[in-house]
GROMACS .gro file of N, CA and C in nm:
model
  444
    1MET      N    1  -4.222  -0.384  -8.478
    1MET     CA    2  -4.260  -0.523  -8.388
    1MET      C    3  -4.101  -0.599  -8.419
    2SER      N    4  -4.066  -0.618  -8.531
    2SER     CA    5  -3.962  -0.709  -8.550
    2SER      C    6  -3.825  -0.635  -8.463
    3GLN      N    7  -3.836  -0.528  -8.457
    3GLN     CA    8  -3.737  -0.417  -8.394
    3GLN      C    9  -3.716  -0.500  -8.239
    4SER      N   10  -3.862  -0.499  -8.173
    4SER     CA   11  -3.838  -0.539  -8.031
    4SER      C   12  -3.788  -0.659  -8.013
    5PRO      N   13  -3.818  -0.764  -8.055
    5PRO     CA   14  -3.731  -0.899  -7.997
    5PRO      C   15  -3.585  -0.898  -8.016
    6THR      N   16  -3.573  -0.811  -8.168
    6THR     CA   17  -3.409  -0.790  -8.175
    6THR      C   18  -3.333  -0.731  -8.092
    7GLN      N   19  -3.397  -0.637  -8.015
    7GLN     CA   20  -3.351  -0.581  -7.937
    7GLN      C   21  -3.319  -0.634  -7.790
    8GLN      N   22  -3.389  -0.711  -7.787
    8GLN     CA   23  -3.408  -0.790  -7.653
    8GLN      C   24  -3.309  -0.878  -7.679
    9GLU      N   25  -3.279  -0.960  -7.746
    9GLU     CA   26  -3.183  -1.063  -7.797
    9GLU      C   27  -3.068  -1.036  -7.783
   10VAL      N   28  -3.026  -0.917  -7.834
   10VAL     CA   29  -2.874  -0.847  -7.844
   10VAL      C   30  -2.860  -0.843  -7.665
   11PRO      N   31  -2.928  -0.787  -7.597
   11PRO     CA   32  -2.823  -0.767  -7.455
   11PRO      C   33  -2.793  -0.925  -7.406
   12VAL      N   34  -2.895  -1.011  -7.392
   12VAL     CA   35  -2.877  -1.156  -7.347
   12VAL      C   36  -2.751  -1.227  -7.449
   13THR      N   37  -2.741  -1.176  -7.526
   13THR     CA   38  -2.594  -1.259  -7.630
   13THR      C   39  -2.513  -1.159  -7.590
   14GLU      N   40  -2.478  -1.011  -7.596
   14GLU     CA   41  -2.380  -0.974  -7.521
   14GLU      C   42  -2.344  -0.968  -7.416
   15GLY      N   43  -2.484  -1.011  -7.304
   15GLY     CA   44  -2.442  -1.029  -7.192
   15GLY      C   45  -2.347  -1.199  -7.176
   16ALA      N   46  -2.419  -1.277  -7.236
   16ALA     CA   47  -2.363  -1.403  -7.281
   16ALA      C   48  -2.203  -1.424  -7.316
   17ASN      N   49  -2.194  -1.329  -7.393
   17ASN     CA   50  -2.033  -1.316  -7.463
   17ASN      C   51  -1.953  -1.271  -7.346
   18VAL      N   52  -1.966  -1.176  -7.286
   18VAL     CA   53  -1.892  -1.092  -7.157
   18VAL      C   54  -1.890  -1.237  -7.076
   19SER      N   55  -1.973  -1.307  -7.069
   19SER     CA   56  -1.982  -1.414  -6.953
   19SER      C   57  -1.903  -1.532  -6.979
   20GLU      N   58  -1.903  -1.568  -7.107
   20GLU     CA   59  -1.836  -1.664  -7.165
   20GLU      C   60  -1.650  -1.588  -7.182
   21ARG      N   61  -1.611  -1.475  -7.185
   21ARG     CA   62  -1.512  -1.467  -7.194
   21ARG      C   63  -1.421  -1.452  -7.096
   22GLN      N   64  -1.520  -1.389  -6.986
   22GLN     CA   65  -1.491  -1.394  -6.845
   22GLN      C   66  -1.427  -1.565  -6.800
   23SER      N   67  -1.547  -1.638  -6.852
   23SER     CA   68  -1.496  -1.781  -6.799
   23SER      C   69  -1.363  -1.833  -6.878
   24LEU      N   70  -1.343  -1.775  -6.993
   24LEU     CA   71  -1.229  -1.820  -7.080
   24LEU      C   72  -1.124  -1.754  -7.026
   25ASP      N   73  -1.110  -1.625  -6.960
   25ASP     CA   74  -1.005  -1.558  -6.937
   25ASP      C   75  -0.964  -1.623  -6.778
   26VAL      N   76  -1.059  -1.665  -6.706
   26VAL     CA   77  -1.041  -1.748  -6.580
   26VAL      C   78  -0.947  -1.878  -6.632
   27LEU      N   79  -1.016  -1.945  -6.709
   27LEU     CA   80  -0.959  -2.085  -6.717
   27LEU      C   81  -0.805  -2.035  -6.829
   28ASP      N   82  -0.793  -1.944  -6.899
   28ASP     CA   83  -0.650  -1.908  -6.923
   28ASP      C   84  -0.565  -1.902  -6.812
   29GLN      N   85  -0.632  -1.843  -6.722
   29GLN     CA   86  -0.539  -1.791  -6.588
   29GLN      C   87  -0.475  -1.921  -6.526
   30LEU      N   88  -0.576  -1.983  -6.497
   30LEU     CA   89  -0.571  -2.125  -6.413
   30LEU      C   90  -0.487  -2.243  -6.485
   31MET      N   91  -0.466  -2.231  -6.652
   31MET     CA   92  -0.373  -2.292  -6.706
   31MET      C   93  -0.260  -2.247  -6.705
   32LYS      N   94  -0.199  -2.117  -6.659
   32LYS     CA   95  -0.066  -2.093  -6.652
   32LYS      C   96   0.006  -2.174  -6.529
   33PRO      N   97   0.126  -2.231  -6.543
   33PRO     CA   98   0.220  -2.294  -6.470
   33PRO      C   99   0.212  -2.253  -6.345
   34GLU      N  100   0.264  -2.093  -6.348
   34GLU     CA  101   0.312  -2.029  -6.239
   34GLU      C  102   0.156  -2.027  -6.122
   35VAL      N  103   0.064  -2.032  -6.217
   35VAL     CA  104  -0.072  -2.000  -6.137
   35VAL      C  105  -0.104  -2.135  -6.083
   36GLN      N  106  -0.059  -2.259  -6.133
   36GLN     CA  107  -0.107  -2.378  -6.067
   36GLN      C  108  -0.008  -2.441  -5.971
   37GLU      N  109   0.138  -2.373  -6.003
   37GLU     CA  110   0.210  -2.393  -5.882
   37GLU      C  111   0.140  -2.280  -5.759
   38SER      N  112   0.108  -2.197  -5.757
   38SER     CA  113   0.081  -2.101  -5.698
   38SER      C  114  -0.076  -2.156  -5.576
   39LEU      N  115  -0.124  -2.217  -5.679
   39LEU     CA  116  -0.229  -2.293  -5.609
   39LEU      C  117  -0.198  -2.418  -5.539
   40THR      N  118  -0.125  -2.508  -5.582
   40THR     CA  119  -0.062  -2.589  -5.520
   40THR      C  120  -0.013  -2.568  -5.357
   41VAL      N  121   0.067  -2.472  -5.343
   41VAL     CA  122   0.130  -2.416  -5.260
   41VAL      C  123   0.019  -2.362  -5.136
   42LEU      N  124  -0.066  -2.289  -5.211
   42LEU     CA  125  -0.150  -2.250  -5.123
   42LEU      C  126  -0.278  -2.399  -5.037
   43VAL      N  127  -0.304  -2.496  -5.133
   43VAL     CA  128  -0.352  -2.612  -5.082
   43VAL      C  129  -0.288  -2.673  -4.979
   44GLU      N  130  -0.151  -2.729  -5.012
   44GLU     CA  131  -0.055  -2.805  -4.929
   44GLU      C  132  -0.048  -2.703  -4.812
   45ASN      N  133  -0.078  -2.544  -4.784
   45ASN     CA  134  -0.076  -2.485  -4.670
   45ASN      C  135  -0.180  -2.450  -4.592
   46LEU      N  136  -0.302  -2.501  -4.665
   46LEU     CA  137  -0.451  -2.460  -4.599
   46LEU      C  138  -0.437  -2.465  -4.423
   47PRO      N  139  -0.378  -2.618  -4.396
   47PRO     CA  140  -0.434  -2.587  -4.272
   47PRO      C  141  -0.353  -2.496  -4.160
   48LYS      N  142  -0.211  -2.447  -4.198
   48LYS     CA  143  -0.160  -2.364  -4.138
   48LYS      C  144  -0.219  -2.227  -4.149
   49LEU      N  145  -0.260  -2.227  -4.253
   49LEU     CA  146  -0.316  -2.040  -4.315
   49LEU      C  147  -0.441  -2.059  -4.236
   50ALA      N  148  -0.530  -2.124  -4.213
   50ALA     CA  149  -0.657  -2.187  -4.118
   50ALA      C  150  -0.611  -2.142  -3.985
   51GLU      N  151  -0.516  -2.214  -3.914
   51GLU     CA  152  -0.451  -2.212  -3.794
   51GLU      C  153  -0.431  -2.049  -3.767
   52MET      N  154  -0.383  -1.982  -3.876
   52MET     CA  155  -0.289  -1.834  -3.871
   52MET      C  156  -0.429  -1.732  -3.859
   53VAL      N  157  -0.514  -1.756  -3.912
   53VAL     CA  158  -0.609  -1.695  -3.968
   53VAL      C  159  -0.718  -1.691  -3.823
   54THR      N  160  -0.764  -1.849  -3.759
   54THR     CA  161  -0.775  -1.825  -3.628
   54THR      C  162  -0.727  -1.774  -3.527
   55VAL      N  163  -0.602  -1.779  -3.508
   55VAL     CA  164  -0.545  -1.707  -3.409
   55VAL      C  165  -0.543  -1.531  -3.456
   56MET      N  166  -0.493  -1.482  -3.574
   56MET     CA  167  -0.534  -1.328  -3.563
   56MET      C  168  -0.696  -1.338  -3.550
   57THR      N  169  -0.752  -1.402  -3.552
   57THR     CA  170  -0.923  -1.319  -3.526
   57THR      C  171  -0.922  -1.335  -3.388
   58LYS      N  172  -0.852  -1.444  -3.327
   58LYS     CA  173  -0.887  -1.397  -3.172
   58LYS      C  174  -0.809  -1.311  -3.111
   59ALA      N  175  -0.700  -1.276  -3.166
   59ALA     CA  176  -0.642  -1.141  -3.134
   59ALA      C  177  -0.707  -1.032  -3.172
   60TYR      N  178  -0.794  -1.011  -3.276
   60TYR     CA  179  -0.851  -0.875  -3.311
   60TYR      C  180  -0.981  -0.887  -3.220
   61ASP      N  181  -1.036  -0.965  -3.211
   61ASP     CA  182  -1.148  -0.998  -3.064
   61ASP      C  183  -1.114  -0.954  -2.946
   62PHE      N  184  -0.990  -0.989  -2.916
   62PHE     CA  185  -0.932  -0.977  -2.796
   62PHE      C  186  -0.881  -0.806  -2.791
   63ALA      N  187  -0.837  -0.770  -2.868
   63ALA     CA  188  -0.795  -0.633  -2.898
   63ALA      C  189  -0.904  -0.536  -2.890
   64GLN      N  190  -1.024  -0.593  -2.970
   64GLN     CA  191  -1.157  -0.506  -2.968
   64GLN      C  192  -1.194  -0.517  -2.829
   65GLY      N  193  -1.216  -0.591  -2.771
   65GLY     CA  194  -1.257  -0.614  -2.629
   65GLY      C  195  -1.178  -0.508  -2.559
   66ILE      N  196  -1.047  -0.498  -2.524
   66ILE     CA  197  -0.988  -0.406  -2.438
   66ILE      C  198  -0.994  -0.242  -2.506
   67ALA      N  199  -0.994  -0.232  -2.632
   67ALA     CA  200  -1.018  -0.103  -2.693
   67ALA      C  201  -1.152  -0.047  -2.621
   68SER      N  202  -1.230  -0.101  -2.650
   68SER     CA  203  -1.390  -0.089  -2.606
   68SER      C  204  -1.396  -0.082  -2.438
   69ASP      N  205  -1.320  -0.154  -2.371
   69ASP     CA  206  -1.345  -0.139  -2.253
   69ASP      C  207  -1.340   0.014  -2.143
   70LYS      N  208  -1.421   0.088  -2.109
   70LYS     CA  209  -1.385   0.205  -2.057
   70LYS      C  210  -1.310   0.210  -1.933
   71VAL      N  211  -1.362   0.085  -1.857
   71VAL     CA  212  -1.311   0.064  -1.729
   71VAL      C  213  -1.145   0.039  -1.745
   72LEU      N  214  -1.122  -0.039  -1.886
   72LEU     CA  215  -0.970  -0.060  -1.851
   72LEU      C  216  -0.898   0.071  -1.876
   73ILE      N  217  -0.972   0.123  -1.965
   73ILE     CA  218  -0.900   0.235  -2.025
   73ILE      C  219  -0.894   0.367  -1.919
   74SER      N  220  -0.996   0.373  -1.852
   74SER     CA  221  -0.957   0.453  -1.725
   74SER      C  222  -0.851   0.430  -1.642
   75ASP      N  223  -0.849   0.310  -1.573
   75ASP     CA  224  -0.739   0.262  -1.496
   75ASP      C  225  -0.628   0.272  -1.585
   76THR      N  226  -0.617   0.256  -1.671
   76THR     CA  227  -0.447   0.255  -1.755
   76THR      C  228  -0.429   0.392  -1.727
   77MET      N  229  -0.543   0.482  -1.785
   77MET     CA  230  -0.490   0.617  -1.791
   77MET      C  231  -0.427   0.704  -1.685
   78SER      N  232  -0.533   0.639  -1.540
   78SER     CA  233  -0.500   0.717  -1.428
   78SER      C  234  -0.341   0.654  -1.384
   79ALA      N  235  -0.334   0.496  -1.393
   79ALA     CA  236  -0.198   0.422  -1.362
   79ALA      C  237  -0.082   0.526  -1.442
   80MET      N  238  -0.113   0.552  -1.581
   80MET     CA  239   0.000   0.618  -1.619
   80MET      C  240   0.035   0.788  -1.609
   81GLY      N  241  -0.076   0.843  -1.525
   81GLY     CA  242  -0.109   0.976  -1.446
   81GLY      C  243   0.010   0.965  -1.358
   82GLU      N  244  -0.026   0.849  -1.266
   82GLU     CA  245   0.029   0.831  -1.121
   82GLU      C  246   0.184   0.783  -1.129
   83PHE      N  247   0.218   0.765  -1.246
   83PHE     CA  248   0.361   0.704  -1.280
   83PHE      C  249   0.433   0.814  -1.326
   84ALA      N  250   0.349   0.899  -1.417
   84ALA     CA  251   0.429   1.063  -1.468
   84ALA      C  252   0.411   1.150  -1.415
   85LYS      N  253   0.353   1.142  -1.274
   85LYS     CA  254   0.330   1.235  -1.181
   85LYS      C  255   0.478   1.304  -1.120
   86PRO      N  256   0.560   1.207  -1.087
   86PRO     CA  257   0.692   1.234  -1.001
   86PRO      C  258   0.812   1.298  -1.134
   87VAL      N  259   0.788   1.246  -1.230
   87VAL     CA  260   0.881   1.286  -1.371
   87VAL      C  261   0.860   1.450  -1.389
   88VAL      N  262   0.719   1.467  -1.411
   88VAL     CA  263   0.661   1.595  -1.450
   88VAL      C  264   0.712   1.699  -1.291
   89GLU      N  265   0.671   1.679  -1.212
   89GLU     CA  266   0.697   1.762  -1.069
   89GLU      C  267   0.846   1.796  -1.101
   90LYS      N  268   0.942   1.719  -1.099
   90LYS     CA  269   1.080   1.675  -1.120
   90LYS      C  270   1.108   1.783  -1.254
   91ALA      N  271   1.048   1.775  -1.345
   91ALA     CA  272   1.104   1.825  -1.480
   91ALA      C  273   1.051   1.988  -1.423
   92LYS      N  274   0.950   2.009  -1.337
   92LYS     CA  275   0.882   2.185  -1.322
   92LYS      C  276   0.993   2.226  -1.255
   93GLY      N  277   0.995   2.147  -1.136
   93GLY     CA  278   1.115   2.223  -1.044
   93GLY      C  279   1.285   2.257  -1.134
   94VAL      N  280   1.297   2.155  -1.223
   94VAL     CA  281   1.430   2.203  -1.312
   94VAL      C  282   1.378   2.301  -1.377
   95ALA      N  283   1.272   2.298  -1.426
   95ALA     CA  284   1.260   2.436  -1.518
   95ALA      C  285   1.235   2.597  -1.438
   96SER      N  286   1.152   2.531  -1.357
   96SER     CA  287   1.184   2.692  -1.258
   96SER      C  288   1.307   2.735  -1.192
   97ALA      N  289   1.406   2.622  -1.160
   97ALA     CA  290   1.494   2.648  -1.111
   97ALA      C  291   1.590   2.717  -1.213
   98ALA      N  292   1.585   2.662  -1.345
   98ALA     CA  293   1.641   2.702  -1.460
   98ALA      C  294   1.632   2.886  -1.494
   99ILE      N  295   1.459   2.903  -1.482
   99ILE     CA  296   1.451   3.016  -1.506
   99ILE      C  297   1.503   3.129  -1.391
  100GLU      N  298   1.452   3.084  -1.294
  100GLU     CA  299   1.545   3.197  -1.159
  100GLU      C  300   1.678   3.191  -1.172
  101ALA      N  301   1.747   3.123  -1.214
  101ALA     CA  302   1.907   3.115  -1.247
  101ALA      C  303   1.940   3.243  -1.339
  102ASN      N  304   1.853   3.181  -1.472
  102ASN     CA  305   1.862   3.307  -1.553
  102ASN      C  306   1.833   3.442  -1.483
  103ASP      N  307   1.709   3.454  -1.395
  103ASP     CA  308   1.698   3.587  -1.387
  103ASP      C  309   1.812   3.649  -1.261
  104ARG      N  310   1.831   3.577  -1.212
  104ARG     CA  311   1.943   3.626  -1.104
  104ARG      C  312   2.095   3.610  -1.227
  105ALA      N  313   2.107   3.562  -1.282
  105ALA     CA  314   2.242   3.597  -1.373
  105ALA      C  315   2.243   3.726  -1.475
  106GLN      N  316   2.111   3.747  -1.487
  106GLN     CA  317   2.055   3.883  -1.587
  106GLN      C  318   2.071   4.015  -1.488
  107THR      N  319   2.049   3.991  -1.360
  107THR     CA  320   2.020   4.119  -1.273
  107THR      C  321   2.180   4.142  -1.201
  108GLU      N  322   2.232   4.047  -1.195
  108GLU     CA  323   2.376   4.036  -1.132
  108GLU      C  324   2.482   4.093  -1.222
  109GLN      N  325   2.552   4.212  -1.225
  109GLN     CA  326   2.648   4.265  -1.340
  109GLN      C  327   2.794   4.221  -1.267
  110ALA      N  328   2.819   4.181  -1.140
  110ALA     CA  329   2.973   4.157  -1.102
  110ALA      C  330   3.004   4.033  -1.169
  111SER      N  331   3.132   4.060  -1.200
  111SER     CA  332   3.228   3.934  -1.287
  111SER      C  333   3.276   3.833  -1.211
  112VAL      N  334   3.277   3.720  -1.248
  112VAL     CA  335   3.352   3.613  -1.140
  112VAL      C  336   3.473   3.599  -1.184
  113GLY      N  337   3.571   3.614  -1.077
  113GLY     CA  338   3.719   3.627  -1.034
  113GLY      C  339   3.746   3.484  -1.050
  114LEU      N  340   3.912   3.489  -1.051
  114LEU     CA  341   3.943   3.333  -1.038
  114LEU      C  342   3.907   3.309  -0.883
  115PHE      N  343   3.923   3.365  -0.772
  115PHE     CA  344   3.926   3.325  -0.687
  115PHE      C  345   3.763   3.247  -0.651
  116ALA      N  346   3.683   3.326  -0.694
  116ALA     CA  347   3.526   3.297  -0.689
  116ALA      C  348   3.524   3.154  -0.736
  117MET      N  349   3.585   3.141  -0.833
  117MET     CA  350   3.566   3.002  -0.924
  117MET      C  351   3.626   2.892  -0.814
  118LEU      N  352   3.721   2.927  -0.772
  118LEU     CA  353   3.829   2.826  -0.718
  118LEU      C  354   3.683   2.779  -0.581
  119LYS      N  355   3.663   2.896  -0.543
  119LYS     CA  356   3.584   2.830  -0.452
  119LYS      C  357   3.472   2.788  -0.459
  120MET      N  358   3.393   2.784  -0.575
  120MET     CA  359   3.280   2.720  -0.635
  120MET      C  360   3.320   2.600  -0.681
  121LEU      N  361   3.463   2.570  -0.720
  121LEU     CA  362   3.474   2.431  -0.720
  121LEU      C  363   3.457   2.318  -0.603
  122LYS      N  364   3.453   2.400  -0.497
  122LYS     CA  365   3.450   2.298  -0.371
  122LYS      C  366   3.298   2.263  -0.348
  123ASP      N  367   3.228   2.335  -0.432
  123ASP     CA  368   3.084   2.342  -0.374
  123ASP      C  369   3.047   2.165  -0.456
  124PRO      N  370   2.969   2.059  -0.353
  124PRO     CA  371   2.968   1.933  -0.407
  124PRO      C  372   2.853   1.929  -0.518
  125ASN      N  373   2.783   2.027  -0.549
  125ASN     CA  374   2.692   2.030  -0.685
  125ASN      C  375   2.788   2.028  -0.802
  126VAL      N  376   2.859   2.149  -0.779
  126VAL     CA  377   2.949   2.164  -0.903
  126VAL      C  378   3.040   2.060  -0.960
  127GLN      N  379   3.069   2.004  -0.832
  127GLN     CA  380   3.182   1.869  -0.860
  127GLN      C  381   3.082   1.792  -0.925
  128GLN      N  382   2.989   1.726  -0.908
  128GLN     CA  383   2.909   1.654  -0.997
  128GLN      C  384   2.850   1.719  -1.095
  129THR      N  385   2.836   1.822  -1.098
  129THR     CA  386   2.814   1.845  -1.264
  129THR      C  387   2.906   1.837  -1.303
  130LEU      N  388   3.054   1.858  -1.292
  130LEU     CA  389   3.155   1.883  -1.363
  130LEU      C  390   3.194   1.704  -1.381
  131ARG      N  391   3.195   1.617  -1.281
  131ARG     CA  392   3.188   1.495  -1.342
  131ARG      C  393   3.110   1.447  -1.445
  132PHE      N  394   2.992   1.522  -1.426
  132PHE     CA  395   2.894   1.425  -1.512
  132PHE      C  396   2.912   1.469  -1.672
  133ALA      N  397   2.966   1.622  -1.699
  133ALA     CA  398   3.022   1.686  -1.814
  133ALA      C  399   3.129   1.619  -1.873
  134GLN      N  400   3.219   1.613  -1.813
  134GLN     CA  401   3.343   1.515  -1.817
  134GLN      C  402   3.295   1.352  -1.854
  135SER      N  403   3.237   1.278  -1.801
  135SER     CA  404   3.170   1.151  -1.844
  135SER      C  405   3.128   1.172  -1.986
  136PHE      N  406   3.013   1.289  -1.997
  136PHE     CA  407   2.920   1.263  -2.115
  136PHE      C  408   3.016   1.325  -2.252
  137LEU      N  409   3.121   1.402  -2.220
  137LEU     CA  410   3.153   1.414  -2.349
  137LEU      C  411   3.279   1.323  -2.355
  138SER      N  412   3.331   1.224  -2.267
  138SER     CA  413   3.427   1.155  -2.291
  138SER      C  414   3.316   0.970  -2.359
  139ILE      N  415   3.202   1.018  -2.306
  139ILE     CA  416   3.121   0.927  -2.406
  139ILE      C  417   3.077   0.946  -2.561
  140LEU      N  418   3.075   1.075  -2.562
  140LEU     CA  419   3.041   1.143  -2.735
  140LEU      C  420   3.175   1.110  -2.788
  141ASN      N  421   3.287   1.148  -2.745
  141ASN     CA  422   3.418   1.174  -2.774
  141ASN      C  423   3.454   0.988  -2.840
  142GLU      N  424   3.399   0.886  -2.743
  142GLU     CA  425   3.418   0.741  -2.787
  142GLU      C  426   3.305   0.709  -2.895
  143ARG      N  427   3.204   0.751  -2.909
  143ARG     CA  428   3.099   0.712  -2.974
  143ARG      C  429   3.130   0.802  -3.111
  144GLY      N  430   3.206   0.875  -3.108
  144GLY     CA  431   3.252   0.960  -3.246
  144GLY      C  432   3.369   0.890  -3.306
  145GLN      N  433   3.432   0.810  -3.240
  145GLN     CA  434   3.549   0.733  -3.273
  145GLN      C  435   3.484   0.606  -3.329
  146GLN      N  436   3.427   0.529  -3.246
  146GLN     CA  437   3.357   0.428  -3.310
  146GLN      C  438   3.274   0.421  -3.429
  147GLN      N  439   3.239   0.522  -3.508
  147GLN     CA  440   3.154   0.553  -3.589
  147GLN      C  441   3.217   0.605  -3.706
  148ARG      N  442   3.373   0.616  -3.661
  148ARG     CA  443   3.491   0.667  -3.797
  148ARG      C  444   3.526   0.552  -3.830
   0.00000   0.00000   0.00000
């Protein structure tokens, strides 16, 4: 019987000691000068912090509203699809032309002579491609010299 009250008092005493130790630890932390300076800065900036939290909360609510709006999401996706459609079609056209050109180049066995090359130089598409290549290589050269 005498053991029962002792066993009950021990946890209460240990709990009180832990609580007192934690209180002392918090007080010790609060007594440090750097903690006091930090608290002073926080107290001085509380109006700004409250304003920032309010703005961030409004931004979060707005973002949540947009993210959960099914109509807006579907309209945005369809608009992006309409915007990308011409680009995709152009890329498909260029890719199919490249594949067809590769097939023709593989089947054709004739060599390209000097006069055939001179004749090709008159083609406006060849001229445009050569001007592009010349400009592209010139830009790469300029950037390479700037990096050195």
